[in-house]
Every structure is written in C-alpha cells, then in structure tokens.
XYZ file of C-alpha atoms in Angstrom:
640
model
C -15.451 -25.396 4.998
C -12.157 -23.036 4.450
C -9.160 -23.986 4.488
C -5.724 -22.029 5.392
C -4.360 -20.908 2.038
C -1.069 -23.137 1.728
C -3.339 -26.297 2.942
C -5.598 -25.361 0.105
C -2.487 -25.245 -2.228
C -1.614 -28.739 -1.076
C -5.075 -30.382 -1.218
C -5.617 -29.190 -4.735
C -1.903 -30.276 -5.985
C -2.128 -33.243 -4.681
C -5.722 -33.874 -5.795
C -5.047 -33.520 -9.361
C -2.745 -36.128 -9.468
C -4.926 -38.362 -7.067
C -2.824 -38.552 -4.171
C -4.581 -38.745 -0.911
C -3.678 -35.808 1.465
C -4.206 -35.705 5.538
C -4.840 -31.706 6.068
C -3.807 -30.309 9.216
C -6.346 -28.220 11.166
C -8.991 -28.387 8.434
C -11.208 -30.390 10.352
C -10.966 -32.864 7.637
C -8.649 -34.601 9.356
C -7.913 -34.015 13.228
C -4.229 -33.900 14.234
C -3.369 -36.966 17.037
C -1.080 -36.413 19.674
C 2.103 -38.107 19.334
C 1.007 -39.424 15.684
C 3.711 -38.007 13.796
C 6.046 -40.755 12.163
C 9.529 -40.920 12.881
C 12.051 -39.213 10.164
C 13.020 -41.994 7.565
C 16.190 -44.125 7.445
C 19.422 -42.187 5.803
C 20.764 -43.477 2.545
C 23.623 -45.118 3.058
C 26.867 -43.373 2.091
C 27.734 -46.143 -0.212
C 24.924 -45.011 -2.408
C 26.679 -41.989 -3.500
C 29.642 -40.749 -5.842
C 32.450 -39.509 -4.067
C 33.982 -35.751 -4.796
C 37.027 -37.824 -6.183
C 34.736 -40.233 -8.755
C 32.197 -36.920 -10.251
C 34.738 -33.778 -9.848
C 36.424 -32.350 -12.732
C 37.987 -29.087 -13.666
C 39.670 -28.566 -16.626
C 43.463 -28.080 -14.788
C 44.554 -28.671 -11.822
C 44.673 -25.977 -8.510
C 47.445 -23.654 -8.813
C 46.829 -21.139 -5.673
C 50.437 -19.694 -6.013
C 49.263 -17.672 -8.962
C 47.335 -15.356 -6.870
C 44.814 -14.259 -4.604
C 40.858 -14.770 -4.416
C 39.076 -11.623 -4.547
C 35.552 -10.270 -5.644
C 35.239 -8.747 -8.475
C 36.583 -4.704 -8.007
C 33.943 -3.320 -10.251
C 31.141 -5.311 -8.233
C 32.120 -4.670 -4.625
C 33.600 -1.181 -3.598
C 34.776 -0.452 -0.572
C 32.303 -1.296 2.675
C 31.053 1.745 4.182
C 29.016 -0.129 6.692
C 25.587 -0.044 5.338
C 23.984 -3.152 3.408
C 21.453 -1.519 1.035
C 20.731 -5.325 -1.112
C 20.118 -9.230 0.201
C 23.108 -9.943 -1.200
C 25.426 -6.609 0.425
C 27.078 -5.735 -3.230
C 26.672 -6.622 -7.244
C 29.589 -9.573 -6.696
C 26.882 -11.082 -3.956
C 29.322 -11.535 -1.454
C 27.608 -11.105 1.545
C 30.192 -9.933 3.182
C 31.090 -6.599 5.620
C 34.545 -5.578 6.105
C 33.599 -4.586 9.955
C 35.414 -6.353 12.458
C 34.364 -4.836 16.018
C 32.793 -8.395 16.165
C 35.384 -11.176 16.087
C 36.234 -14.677 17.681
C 37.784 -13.810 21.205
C 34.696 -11.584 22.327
C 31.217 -13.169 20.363
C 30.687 -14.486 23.561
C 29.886 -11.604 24.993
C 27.076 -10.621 22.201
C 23.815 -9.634 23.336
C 20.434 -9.131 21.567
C 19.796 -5.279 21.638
C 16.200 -5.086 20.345
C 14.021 -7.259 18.485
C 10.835 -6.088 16.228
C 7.804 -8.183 15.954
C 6.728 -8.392 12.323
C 2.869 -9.786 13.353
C 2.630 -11.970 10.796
C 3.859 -16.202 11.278
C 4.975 -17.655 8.221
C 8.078 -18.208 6.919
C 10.498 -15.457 7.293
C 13.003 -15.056 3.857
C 14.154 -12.054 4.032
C 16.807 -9.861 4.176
C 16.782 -6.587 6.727
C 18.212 -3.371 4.690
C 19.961 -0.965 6.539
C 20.270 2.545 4.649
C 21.672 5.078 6.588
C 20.369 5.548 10.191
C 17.118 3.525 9.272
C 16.344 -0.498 8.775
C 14.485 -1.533 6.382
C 12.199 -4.821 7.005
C 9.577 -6.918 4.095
C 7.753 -9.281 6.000
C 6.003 -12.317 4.500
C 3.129 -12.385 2.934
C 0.580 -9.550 2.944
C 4.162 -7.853 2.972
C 3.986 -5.539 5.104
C 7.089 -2.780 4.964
C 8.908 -1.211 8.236
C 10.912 1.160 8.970
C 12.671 1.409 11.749
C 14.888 4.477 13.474
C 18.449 3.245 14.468
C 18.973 6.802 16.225
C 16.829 5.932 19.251
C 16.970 3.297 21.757
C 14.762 0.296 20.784
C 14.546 0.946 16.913
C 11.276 2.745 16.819
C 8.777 2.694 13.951
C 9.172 5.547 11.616
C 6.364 4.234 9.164
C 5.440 0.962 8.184
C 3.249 0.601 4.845
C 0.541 -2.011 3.886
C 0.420 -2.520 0.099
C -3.105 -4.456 0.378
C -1.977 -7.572 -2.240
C -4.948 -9.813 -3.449
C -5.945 -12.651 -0.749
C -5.833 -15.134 -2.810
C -2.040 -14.943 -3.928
C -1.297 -17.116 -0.841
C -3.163 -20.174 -2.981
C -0.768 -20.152 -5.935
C 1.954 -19.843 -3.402
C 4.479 -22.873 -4.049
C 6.030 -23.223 -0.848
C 4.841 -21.087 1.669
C 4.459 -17.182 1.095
C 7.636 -15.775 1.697
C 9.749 -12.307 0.597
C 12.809 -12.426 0.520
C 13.690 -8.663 0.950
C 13.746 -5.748 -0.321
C 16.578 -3.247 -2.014
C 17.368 0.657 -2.074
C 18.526 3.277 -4.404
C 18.302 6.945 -5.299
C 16.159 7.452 -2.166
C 13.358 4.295 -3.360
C 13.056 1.240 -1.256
C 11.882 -0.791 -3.805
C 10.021 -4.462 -2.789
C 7.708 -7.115 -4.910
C 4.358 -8.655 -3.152
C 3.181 -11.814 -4.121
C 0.203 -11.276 -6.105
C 2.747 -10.106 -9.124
C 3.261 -6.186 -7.936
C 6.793 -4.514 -7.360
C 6.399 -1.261 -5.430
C 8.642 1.849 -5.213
C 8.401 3.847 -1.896
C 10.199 6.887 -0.471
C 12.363 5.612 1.908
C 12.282 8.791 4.045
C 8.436 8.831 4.162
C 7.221 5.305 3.071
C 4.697 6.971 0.777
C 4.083 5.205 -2.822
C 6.400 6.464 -5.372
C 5.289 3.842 -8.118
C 3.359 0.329 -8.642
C 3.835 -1.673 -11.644
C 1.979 -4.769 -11.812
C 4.388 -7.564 -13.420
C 2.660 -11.159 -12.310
C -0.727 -12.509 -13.009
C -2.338 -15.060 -10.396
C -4.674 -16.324 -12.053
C -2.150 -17.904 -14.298
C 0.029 -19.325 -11.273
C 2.107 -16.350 -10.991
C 3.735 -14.886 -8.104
C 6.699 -12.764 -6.764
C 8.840 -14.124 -3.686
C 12.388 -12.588 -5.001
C 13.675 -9.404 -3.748
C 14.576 -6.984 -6.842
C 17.966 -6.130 -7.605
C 18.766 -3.036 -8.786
C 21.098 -2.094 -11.447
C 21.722 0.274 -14.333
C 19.450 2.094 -13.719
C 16.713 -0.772 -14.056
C 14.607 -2.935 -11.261
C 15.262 -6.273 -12.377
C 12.422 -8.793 -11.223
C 11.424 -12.485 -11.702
C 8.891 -14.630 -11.678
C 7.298 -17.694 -9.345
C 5.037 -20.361 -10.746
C 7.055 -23.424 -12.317
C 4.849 -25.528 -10.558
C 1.916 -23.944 -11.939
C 3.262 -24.196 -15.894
C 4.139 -20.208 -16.217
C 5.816 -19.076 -18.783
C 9.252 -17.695 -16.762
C 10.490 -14.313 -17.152
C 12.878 -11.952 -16.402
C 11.873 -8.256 -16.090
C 13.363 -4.916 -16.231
C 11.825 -1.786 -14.716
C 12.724 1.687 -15.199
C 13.624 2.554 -11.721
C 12.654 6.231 -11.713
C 9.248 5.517 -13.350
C 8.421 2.194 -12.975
C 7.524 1.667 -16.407
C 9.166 -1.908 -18.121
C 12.072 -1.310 -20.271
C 12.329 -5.285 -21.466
C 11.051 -8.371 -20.130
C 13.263 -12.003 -21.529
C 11.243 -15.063 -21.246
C 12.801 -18.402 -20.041
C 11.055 -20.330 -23.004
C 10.500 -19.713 -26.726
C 11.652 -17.732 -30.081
C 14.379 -15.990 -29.973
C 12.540 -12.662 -30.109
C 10.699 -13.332 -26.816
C 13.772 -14.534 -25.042
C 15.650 -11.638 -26.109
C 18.337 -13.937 -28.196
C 19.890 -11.895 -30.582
C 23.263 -10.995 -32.471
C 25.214 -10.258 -29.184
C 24.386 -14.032 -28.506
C 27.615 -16.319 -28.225
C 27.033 -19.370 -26.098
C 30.204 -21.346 -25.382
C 28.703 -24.901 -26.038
C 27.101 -25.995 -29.532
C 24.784 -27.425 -28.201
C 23.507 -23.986 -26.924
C 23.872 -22.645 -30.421
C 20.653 -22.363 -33.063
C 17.671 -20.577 -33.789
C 14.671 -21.105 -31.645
C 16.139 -23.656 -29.576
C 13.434 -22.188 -27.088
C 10.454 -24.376 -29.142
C 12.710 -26.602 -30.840
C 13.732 -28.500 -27.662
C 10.213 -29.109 -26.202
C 7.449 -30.973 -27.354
C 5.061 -28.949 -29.654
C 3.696 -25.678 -27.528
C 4.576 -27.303 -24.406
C 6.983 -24.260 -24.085
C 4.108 -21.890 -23.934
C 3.581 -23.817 -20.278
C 7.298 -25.068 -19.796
C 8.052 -22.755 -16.396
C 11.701 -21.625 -16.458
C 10.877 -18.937 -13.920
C 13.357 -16.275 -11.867
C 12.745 -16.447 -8.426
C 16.300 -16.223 -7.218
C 19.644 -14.252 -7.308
C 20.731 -11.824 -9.782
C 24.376 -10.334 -9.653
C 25.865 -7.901 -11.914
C 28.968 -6.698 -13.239
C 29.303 -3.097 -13.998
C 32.419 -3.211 -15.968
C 30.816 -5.130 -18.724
C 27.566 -3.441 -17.713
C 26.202 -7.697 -17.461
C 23.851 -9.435 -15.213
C 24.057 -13.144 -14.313
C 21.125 -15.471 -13.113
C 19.765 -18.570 -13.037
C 16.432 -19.746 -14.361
C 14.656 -22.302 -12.650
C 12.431 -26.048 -13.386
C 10.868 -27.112 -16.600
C 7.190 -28.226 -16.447
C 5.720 -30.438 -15.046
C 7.600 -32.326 -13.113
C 7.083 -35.543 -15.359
C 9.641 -35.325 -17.775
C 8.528 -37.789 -19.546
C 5.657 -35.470 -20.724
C 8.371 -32.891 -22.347
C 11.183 -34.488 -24.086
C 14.306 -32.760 -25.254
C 17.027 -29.948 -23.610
C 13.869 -27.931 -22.602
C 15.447 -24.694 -23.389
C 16.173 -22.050 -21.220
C 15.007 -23.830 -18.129
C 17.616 -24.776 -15.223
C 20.629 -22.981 -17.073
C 22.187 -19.606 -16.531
C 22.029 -16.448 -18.342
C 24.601 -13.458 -18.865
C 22.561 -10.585 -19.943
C 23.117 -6.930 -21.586
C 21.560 -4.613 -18.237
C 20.434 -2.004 -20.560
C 18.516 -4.115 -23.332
C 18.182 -7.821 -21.917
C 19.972 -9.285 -25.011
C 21.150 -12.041 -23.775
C 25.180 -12.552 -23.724
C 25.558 -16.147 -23.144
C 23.738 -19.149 -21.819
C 24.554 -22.287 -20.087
C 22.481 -25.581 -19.422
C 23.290 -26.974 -16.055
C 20.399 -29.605 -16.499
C 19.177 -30.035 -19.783
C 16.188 -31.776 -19.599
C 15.668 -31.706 -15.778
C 13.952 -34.595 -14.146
C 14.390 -33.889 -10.215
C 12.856 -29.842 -10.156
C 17.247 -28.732 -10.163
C 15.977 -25.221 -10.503
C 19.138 -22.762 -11.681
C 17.986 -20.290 -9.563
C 20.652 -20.072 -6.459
C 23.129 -17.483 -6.164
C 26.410 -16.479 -8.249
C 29.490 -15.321 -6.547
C 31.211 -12.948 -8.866
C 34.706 -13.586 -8.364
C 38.184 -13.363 -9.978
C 40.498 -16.197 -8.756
C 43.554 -17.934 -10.003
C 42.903 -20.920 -12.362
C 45.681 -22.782 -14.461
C 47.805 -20.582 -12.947
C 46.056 -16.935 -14.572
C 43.678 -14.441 -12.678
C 40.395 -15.713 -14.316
C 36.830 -13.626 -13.953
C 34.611 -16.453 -13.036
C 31.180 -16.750 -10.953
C 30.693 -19.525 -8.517
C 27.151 -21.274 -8.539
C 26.356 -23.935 -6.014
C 23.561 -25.379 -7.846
C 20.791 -27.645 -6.436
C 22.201 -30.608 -8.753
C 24.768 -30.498 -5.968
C 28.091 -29.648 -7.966
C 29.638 -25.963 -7.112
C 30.291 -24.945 -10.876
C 32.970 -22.344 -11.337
C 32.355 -20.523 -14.766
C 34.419 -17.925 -16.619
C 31.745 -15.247 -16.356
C 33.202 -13.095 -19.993
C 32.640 -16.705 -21.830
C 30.495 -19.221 -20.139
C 33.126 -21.969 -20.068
C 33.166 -24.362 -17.131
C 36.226 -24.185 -14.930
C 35.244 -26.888 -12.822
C 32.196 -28.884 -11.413
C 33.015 -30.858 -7.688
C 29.978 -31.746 -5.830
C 29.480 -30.252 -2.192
C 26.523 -32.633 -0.900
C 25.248 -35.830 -1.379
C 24.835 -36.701 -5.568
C 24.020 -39.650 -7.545
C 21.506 -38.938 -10.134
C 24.609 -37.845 -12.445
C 28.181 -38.710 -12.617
C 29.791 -35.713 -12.997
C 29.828 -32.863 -15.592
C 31.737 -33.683 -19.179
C 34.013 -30.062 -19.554
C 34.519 -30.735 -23.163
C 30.403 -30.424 -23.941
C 29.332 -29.158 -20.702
C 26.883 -31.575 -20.299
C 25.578 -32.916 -17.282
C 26.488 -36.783 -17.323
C 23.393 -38.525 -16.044
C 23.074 -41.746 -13.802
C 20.285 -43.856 -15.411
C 19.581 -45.667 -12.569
C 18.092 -42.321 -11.298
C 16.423 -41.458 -14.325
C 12.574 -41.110 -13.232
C 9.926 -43.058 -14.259
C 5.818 -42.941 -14.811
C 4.228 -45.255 -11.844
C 7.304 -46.811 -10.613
C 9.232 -45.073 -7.626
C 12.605 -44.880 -8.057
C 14.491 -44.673 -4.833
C 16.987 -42.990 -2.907
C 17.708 -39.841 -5.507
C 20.466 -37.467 -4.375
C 20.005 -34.613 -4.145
C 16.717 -33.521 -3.554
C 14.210 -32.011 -5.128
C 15.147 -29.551 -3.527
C 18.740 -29.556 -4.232
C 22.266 -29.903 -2.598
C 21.082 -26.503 -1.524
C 17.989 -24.418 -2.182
C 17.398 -20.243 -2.606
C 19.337 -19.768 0.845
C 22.275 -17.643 -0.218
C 26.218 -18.330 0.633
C 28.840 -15.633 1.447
C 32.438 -15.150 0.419
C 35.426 -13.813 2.473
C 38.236 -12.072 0.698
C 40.122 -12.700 3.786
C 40.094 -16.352 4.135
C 39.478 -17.046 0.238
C 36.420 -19.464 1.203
C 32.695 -19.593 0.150
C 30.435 -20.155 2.802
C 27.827 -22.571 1.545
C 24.501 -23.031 3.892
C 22.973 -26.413 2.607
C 21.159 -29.487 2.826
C 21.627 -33.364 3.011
C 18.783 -34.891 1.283
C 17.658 -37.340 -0.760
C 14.174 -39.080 -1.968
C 11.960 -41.109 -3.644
C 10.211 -40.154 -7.124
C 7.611 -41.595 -9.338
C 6.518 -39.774 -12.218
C 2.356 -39.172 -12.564
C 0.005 -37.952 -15.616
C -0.922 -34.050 -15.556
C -3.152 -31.806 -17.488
C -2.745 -28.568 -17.440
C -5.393 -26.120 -16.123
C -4.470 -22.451 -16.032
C -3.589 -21.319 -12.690
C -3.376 -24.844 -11.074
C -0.951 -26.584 -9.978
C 1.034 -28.508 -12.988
C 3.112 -31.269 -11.057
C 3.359 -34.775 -12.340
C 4.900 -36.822 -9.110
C 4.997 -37.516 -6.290
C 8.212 -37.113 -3.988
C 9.221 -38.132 -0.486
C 11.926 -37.029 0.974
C 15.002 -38.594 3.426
C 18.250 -37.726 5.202
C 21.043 -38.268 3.183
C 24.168 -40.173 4.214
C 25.044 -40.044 7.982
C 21.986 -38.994 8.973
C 22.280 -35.168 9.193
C 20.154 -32.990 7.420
C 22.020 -30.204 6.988
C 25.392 -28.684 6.668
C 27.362 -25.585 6.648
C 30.324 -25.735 3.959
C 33.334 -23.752 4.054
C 34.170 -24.237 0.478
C 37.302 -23.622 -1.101
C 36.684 -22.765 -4.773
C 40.591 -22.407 -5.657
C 41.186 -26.032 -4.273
C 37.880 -27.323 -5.265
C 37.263 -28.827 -1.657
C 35.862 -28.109 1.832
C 38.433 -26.411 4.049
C 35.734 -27.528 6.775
C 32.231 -28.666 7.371
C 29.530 -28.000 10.377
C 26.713 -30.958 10.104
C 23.507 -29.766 11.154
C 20.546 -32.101 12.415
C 17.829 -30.282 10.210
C 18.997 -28.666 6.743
C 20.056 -24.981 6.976
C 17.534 -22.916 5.391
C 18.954 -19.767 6.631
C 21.808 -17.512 4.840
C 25.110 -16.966 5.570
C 26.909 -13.605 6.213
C 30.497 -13.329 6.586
C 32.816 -10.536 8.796
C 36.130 -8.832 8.534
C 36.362 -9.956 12.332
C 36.800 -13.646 11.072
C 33.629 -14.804 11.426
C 30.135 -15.952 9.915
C 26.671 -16.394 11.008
C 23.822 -18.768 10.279
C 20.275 -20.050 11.812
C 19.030 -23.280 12.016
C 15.647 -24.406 11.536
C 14.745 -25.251 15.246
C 15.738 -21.633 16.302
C 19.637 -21.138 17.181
C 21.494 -18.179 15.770
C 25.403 -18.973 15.768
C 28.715 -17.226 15.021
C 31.740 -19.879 13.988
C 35.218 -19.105 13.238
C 35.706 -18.792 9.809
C 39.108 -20.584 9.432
C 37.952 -23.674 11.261
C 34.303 -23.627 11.740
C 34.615 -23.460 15.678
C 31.245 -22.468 17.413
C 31.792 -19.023 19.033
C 28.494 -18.035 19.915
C 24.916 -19.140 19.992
C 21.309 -18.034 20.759
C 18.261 -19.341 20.905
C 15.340 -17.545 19.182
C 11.536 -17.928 19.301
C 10.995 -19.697 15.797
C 13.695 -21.447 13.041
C 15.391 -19.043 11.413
C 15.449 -19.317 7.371
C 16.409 -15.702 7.169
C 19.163 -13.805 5.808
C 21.388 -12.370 8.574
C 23.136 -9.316 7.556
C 25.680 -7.285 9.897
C 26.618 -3.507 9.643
C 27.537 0.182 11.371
C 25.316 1.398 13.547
C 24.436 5.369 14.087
C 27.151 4.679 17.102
C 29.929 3.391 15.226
C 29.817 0.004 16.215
C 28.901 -3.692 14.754
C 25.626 -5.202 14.564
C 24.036 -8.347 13.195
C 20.558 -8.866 12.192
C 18.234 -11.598 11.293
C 14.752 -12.931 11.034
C 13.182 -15.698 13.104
C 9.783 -17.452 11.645
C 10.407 -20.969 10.429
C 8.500 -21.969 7.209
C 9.161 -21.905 3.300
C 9.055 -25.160 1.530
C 11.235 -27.190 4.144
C 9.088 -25.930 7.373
C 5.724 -25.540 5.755
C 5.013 -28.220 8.216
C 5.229 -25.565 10.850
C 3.870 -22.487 8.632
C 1.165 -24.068 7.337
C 0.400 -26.183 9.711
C 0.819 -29.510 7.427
C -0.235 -33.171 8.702
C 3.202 -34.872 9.449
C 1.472 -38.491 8.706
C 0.903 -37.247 5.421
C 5.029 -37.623 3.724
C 3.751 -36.295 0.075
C 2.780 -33.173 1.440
C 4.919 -30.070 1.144
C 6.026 -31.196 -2.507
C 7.584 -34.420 -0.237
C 9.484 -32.166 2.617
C 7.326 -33.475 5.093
C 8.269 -36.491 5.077
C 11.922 -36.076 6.076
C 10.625 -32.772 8.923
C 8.082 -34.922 11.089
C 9.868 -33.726 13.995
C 10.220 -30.056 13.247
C 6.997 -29.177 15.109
C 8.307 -30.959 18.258
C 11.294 -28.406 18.068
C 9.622 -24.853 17.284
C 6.865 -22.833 16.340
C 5.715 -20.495 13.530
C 6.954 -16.673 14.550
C 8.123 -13.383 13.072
C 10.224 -11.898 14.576
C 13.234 -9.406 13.688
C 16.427 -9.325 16.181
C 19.243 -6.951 16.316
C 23.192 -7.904 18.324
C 26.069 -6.083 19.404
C 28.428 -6.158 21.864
C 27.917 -4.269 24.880
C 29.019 -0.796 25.057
C-alpha cells in the first residue's frame, strides 16, 4: 500500500506517539461525504490579556521626534525590479511605484497567468530581474523563467534539479519553497532534499550545487537564500525531526561554505566568540549552548533557520531568528535551551555572532523565532533609534535596538495568554502558568498557536504611511505533552495539539501596525488565517491572499477594500509588484493553497481526524469546501 508523501509524514508522527490517525485517500480510511466536523467553538475574548495588561516599552511614544524610515544603508532607491522575497536587505517589501493606487484598482485586470504543474502549497516569492521573472515552484522545485518582453510571458527555460523523492517524507508541513534570489548574474534557489543551486539566469544552466542538508537525519530546505556580502546565506528545516539547526554561508561565486553557526552547543560550533556582547546576563557565559539543556539533548535540540534573514550593510550584520527546541515536550529538556527561539546579529563575513536574544527561553508551544525583521530607524524616547521590528509567533511585535539587542518595546498584535508580557529590565518572557504544558493532561485554550500570532508569512513596511503591515492569524489550542524517543530521521514530537479560532471567531487578520505608537492604526478580520504575504505600494496601497482564493488591494491608511479577485486555489504566496519592460505597474502572486495551515487541501488530510497536520486540521475542516489544491502564477496591471 503507498501512501502520498505528507500522509506518510503524518501517519508515522503520529504513530510514534500512539495517536490514532484517519488518512485521507489511502484507502485505509475512505473519505465520507459531508463527514467533516464543524470548526470548533472560539475562545472567548475574556480568556485573553489585553494590549493594555501585557504591553510594555521602556518610554512612552514620542512621534514628534521624527520620521519612520528603513534603514538607508539597507534599502536604496527602488528602481522597479524586486530581485529578493523580501524586495531589499531592510525587508520591507515595499516598491516605491505608484501607477497603481486607490481611485483606479478597480480597474485592474489579470494580464497572464503561468501554470507551475505541480499542486501543493505555493510559498514563494516571483523574482523579477530585468525583463525576465523568475518562478521556484514547490516541491520537486522546478525553476522558470519567463520573458516579460513578449505578450503572455513566454518560457525562456525552465530547469528540473531532480531532488531525492523521498525529501517530501521528512517534509514538516507540506513541501513548499519559498523563492528564490539573484545576484551577479546567479539565480540562486535551495530544494528540499538539503541542495542550494546556482544557475545562470540568462541561460538556466547549472553554475554550482552544494549539498548543505541531510534527509536521512530529518533535514530539509524550504527557505529562500538571501544573499549578502558576498555569501549565500541558508538555513535549515527539521525541528520536528530533532536536527541540529544551522545557519550556513556559501561563497556565492563558488559555492563552496565559508562558515556554518549551529543553533545549539559550544561556543566554537555556534560561532560565539570575542565579538560576542549580548545585552541580557542571562545571555552571557561559556557554553550556554550545552549548559542549558539536559545532558546531549542539544546534539538533537532543533533550533533550525527556516525563515527571514535581513542585513545591514553599514555594520556589514545579519539578523535572524532561530526556530523550536526539541521535542515538543518540554518537559523532556529543561532549562533556557540555548540558542533556540531567540534572535541572532551576526558578523556577514565570519558568522561570529554579534549579539543574541531569547524571545522564549525554554519554549513550550513550538514559538519558533524564525519570522521576519523589519530593519528600521524610528523615533523612540524622543531620539532616531536603529531598531528591527519582529512580530514573533509568541504574539508580541518586539521592537529591538538592532546595534545592542535591547528591547524597546513588546505589545501583543493577536490573541496571547500563555505569558503576561515581556519584563524590559531582564528581557524575559513572563510566563502564564496556567498555560504551562503538561505530560497526559490537556491544557486548554493556549493563545497563540502553535503556530503563532503569525507564522513564516512575511509583513511589509511603508515609509509613506509609517505602518507595518502584519498578515496573521487568530488561533488558539489545546496541548498535552507525550513521551518521545528519538530515532534519527523521524519525527521527534512529544504532543499532541488541536487547534481553534481565537476570540470573535475569525481566523485571521490583516494588521496595520503602528510600531512608533505601539498599536493598530487598523485591522481587516479574515474568516480563515492569512497565510499569504503582504506587499506594500507608493500608490497607497497593499495586497494580500486569503486562503479560500481572493487576491485584494486595501487602502493603506484605512484598510478600505479597493479591489478583489478570485483565483483558482488559496493563495499563501508572496505577492510582489514592479516595472514592467513597458514602464508600467504590475503585481504578482502565487495561487496553490497548502503549507502547514492547508495541508488539509495539499495533502489531502482526513478532516475527522483534528490531530492531524501538527493540530491545523482541526480548526480548517471547512477549507476543502472552499478551494482546491493548484499552482498557479498570475500577473495584474491596469489596462493600457
């Protein structure tokens, strides 16, 4: 009997824990029309701190003493291509052109559309170099390029890099890319059996392959690269699968590595050395990578990359997050669990790290580190700071002084009551005890998520209206901590979640977030929870997907819906906008619903069976009702 490969993934985390699991389209167990179980009761809003109870900063607002702005050195001026996911170092996903703007969305129209042939879940970002787009689909990862010059986009190449079948079984959550990047003529992409690949990006022909990742140790590669210094920085996947989590640097003209940092361990292997100055004691110490775990549990302790990396030129620094400890059970791994779910500032050239800081020491809900940082400098205590803003999936938006590691300020932007705020004098994440998981007892209603306040799905920033554009969730769930062995290259878990709206009932929210004031200037609630990216416009405005398929534009002063379209499949994709060959504005994004909150659809999953998915399914039972798997890339303009 075979199985599809993210079934397989599910049946065999699931069965080393003993949890029973209903397989879709196995034959094991045959799907029943109208069987699926209705989505679960919200938590009520009275079971969660308020912004005003768990926010602190260390002064108050004082947005007289100047004006937002990315950092200079990280975003030069837009000259209307978007050669990285994340448009520039500062990650602001944002384009200066404006062709595009409130008064005339309505009249956008979808100008050509590119079928990717393969259904899964569809991450990534399009790059546009030039007068050629550049497209990574999902797993195998397939590479296109397309011709802007000529009506319709036409191929120009595509290339197949042939990755090892069986990467899609030590996929977490669904086997997604989530782009690709370009410089000095390489389009440079990772697969997920562990390989990142240079190509020409005139011919598509093979420049170099370095293998980083090893499957058969639970490794894989869903991150797009980001290129810097002169080096292809690349993470790992696998914290479910008790990796030991690493950051890599590649020598981009060879392809050979230059460092690697692990995530856990001696100072020597995570690249801890003289130039090390944490701003918290309790970050300070030798070895605090093995003397905050358990005896060798480090050596299987995850703290993988599998997110955003931004950098800063002027200081020549990189800044990322590193994601869960393993397992799951924290009760199995006692102590800080250093340098899981914390965030690094890097040396680009040697890896030595610069400073480091927890945001959950000792995680117990899977808070992974890993979502973007906005590199920004912004008026705070009435001085132009340099800070980067991190909406972590603990669900506070931290603003950090990016030179020292100091917290500015911690406010929570979703739905949060397994802590009570973050303590500015240590740092330290105040936890809520009543939330504090347990071995064989559920503990109920846990907010956020597993899978955070907000997941990988990237935010943007506008210079012009000063706000961060948060895409995010509103989610909560149920935990109870389970026994786990390890087994090399199996899943290494320890629990067993289920997942639920969070107060009010929506899933999902867009958050125009104003770090300065350290509040929403507005909010869009969204039935399912926005999986898709956000890009913002110098026309005023920014674009995201939702899960059952419609592509909007809203105003981004007030969050009034401009524009929409339906598409084939969800979109969890990264829309991107930029100059055509023409002259004029376009915006591009993915369709093909899936990663870890539409695996139901991807995969298929059984929607009877709520454990499945890591828990996601239980709160998406009605996601197959409202679209299908696709792949599918579409292109909008204006007419002219």
């Amino acid at each position: 009997m075979k199985t599809k490969p993210l079934i397989a993934w599910m049946l065999a985390a699931t069965a080393l824990v003993g949890i029973p699991v209903l397989a879709a389209e196995t034959g094991l167990f045959p799907l029943r029309a109208g069987a699926n179980p209705p989505v679960p009761t919200a938590v009520a809003a009275a079971d969660v701190f308020t912004r005003e109870q768990i926010g602190h900063a260390l002064a108050p607002p004082t947005p007289g003493a100047g004006r937002t702005v990315a950092a200079p050195s990280a975003s030069p001026p837009d000259d209307g291509q978007w050669i990285m996911p994340a448009k520039n170092y500062a990650s602001t996903r944002y384009t200066g052109l404006a062709e595009i703007t409130p008064a005339n969305a309505a009249n956008l129209r979808e100008v050509f559309s590119f079928s990717l042939g393969v259904d899964k879940g569809q991450e990534a970002a399009p790059i546009v170099v030039g007068n050629t787009m550049y497209v990574v689909s999902a797993f195998p990862n397939h590479v296109f390029a397309l011709d802007l010059t000529k009506d319709g986009a036409p191929l120009k190449w595509s290339y197949d890099p042939k990755p090892v079948p069986a990467a899609a079984g030590v996929a977490c959550c669904d086997v997604v890319n989530r782009g690709a990047a370009y410089a000095d003529g390489k389009i440079v992409f990772n697969t997920l059996d562990g390989a990142t690949i240079a190509l020409d990006a005139g011919t598509g022909k093979e420049v170099w392959r370095t293998q980083l990742g090893d499957i058969n140790k639970g490794e894989s590669i869903t991150m797009a690269p980001l290129i810097a210094g002169g080096k292809v920085l690349v993470g790992d996947s696998g914290g479910e699968f008790g990796v030991h989590g690493w950051l890599t640097a590649l020598d981009l003209a060879s392809g050979k590595i230059a460092w690697r940092a692990y995530h856990t361990g001696p100072d020597d292997q995570a690249l801890i050395g003289p130039s090390f100055h944490p701003f918290y004691a309790v970050d300070r110490g030798k070895d605090l990578g093995v003397k905050s775990w358990p005896a060798d549990a480090w050596k299987i302790g995850g703290g993988s990359m599998w997110g955003w990396i931004a950098y800063d030129p002027a200081s020549q620094t990189i800044f990322y997050g590193t994601g869960n400890p393993g397992p799951w059970n924290q009760q199995q791994r006692p102590g800080d669990n250093k340098w899981t779910t914390g965030l690094f500032a890097r040396d680009v050239n040697t890896g030595q790290a610069k400073w480091f800081y927890q945001m959950n020491p000792h995680d117990e809900h899977d808070y992974d580190g890993v979502n973007e940082q906005i590199l920004l400098d912004m008026p705070f205590a009435g001085q132009m700071r340099h800070v980067l803003l991190h909406p972590d999936r603990n669900g506070y938006v931290y603003v950090v002084d990016r030179d020292t590691g100091q917290v500015l300020s911690a406010d929570p932007y979703g739905p949060v009551n397994s802590s009570q705020g973050v303590d500015l004098t240590t740092g330290r994440l105040i936890k809520n005890p009543a939330k504090s998981t347990r071995l064989g007892q559920v503990v109920h209603d846990i907010c956020p998520t597993a899978s955070g306040a907000k997941d990988w799905n990237p935010s943007s920033f506008s210079p012009r209206t000063g706000l961060v554009y948060i895409p995010h969730e509103n989610l909560c769930m149920d935990w109870m901590n389970l026994e786990v062995n390890y087994i090399s290259g199996t899943p290494y878990v320890g629990a067993e979640v289920k997942m639920k709206p969070g107060p009010g009932g929506n899933r999902g929210e867009l958050t125009a977030w104003d770090p300065v004031r350290r509040q929403p200037a507005w909010t869009i609630r969204e039935d399912l929870p926005v999986w898709s990216g956000t890009v913002a416009t110098g026309g005023d405005l920014v674009f995201y997907g939702t899960m059952d398929g419609w592509f909007k534009a809203v105003d981004a002063r007030d969050g009034r819906l401009v524009w929409q379209q339906k598409l084939p499949s969800g979109i969890i994709g990264q829309p991107i906008s930029y100059r055509g060959p023409d002259g004029h504005q376009y915006v591009a994004v993915l369709s093909g619903v899936g990663g870890w909150a539409g695996g139901i659809v991807s995969g298929p999953l059984d929607p009877r069976d709520g454990s499945s998915a890591l828990g996601f399914v239980n709160t998406m039972t009605d996601l197959p009702r409202r679209t299908t798997a696709g792949g599918t890339l579409h292109v909008f303009a204006l007419p002219h």
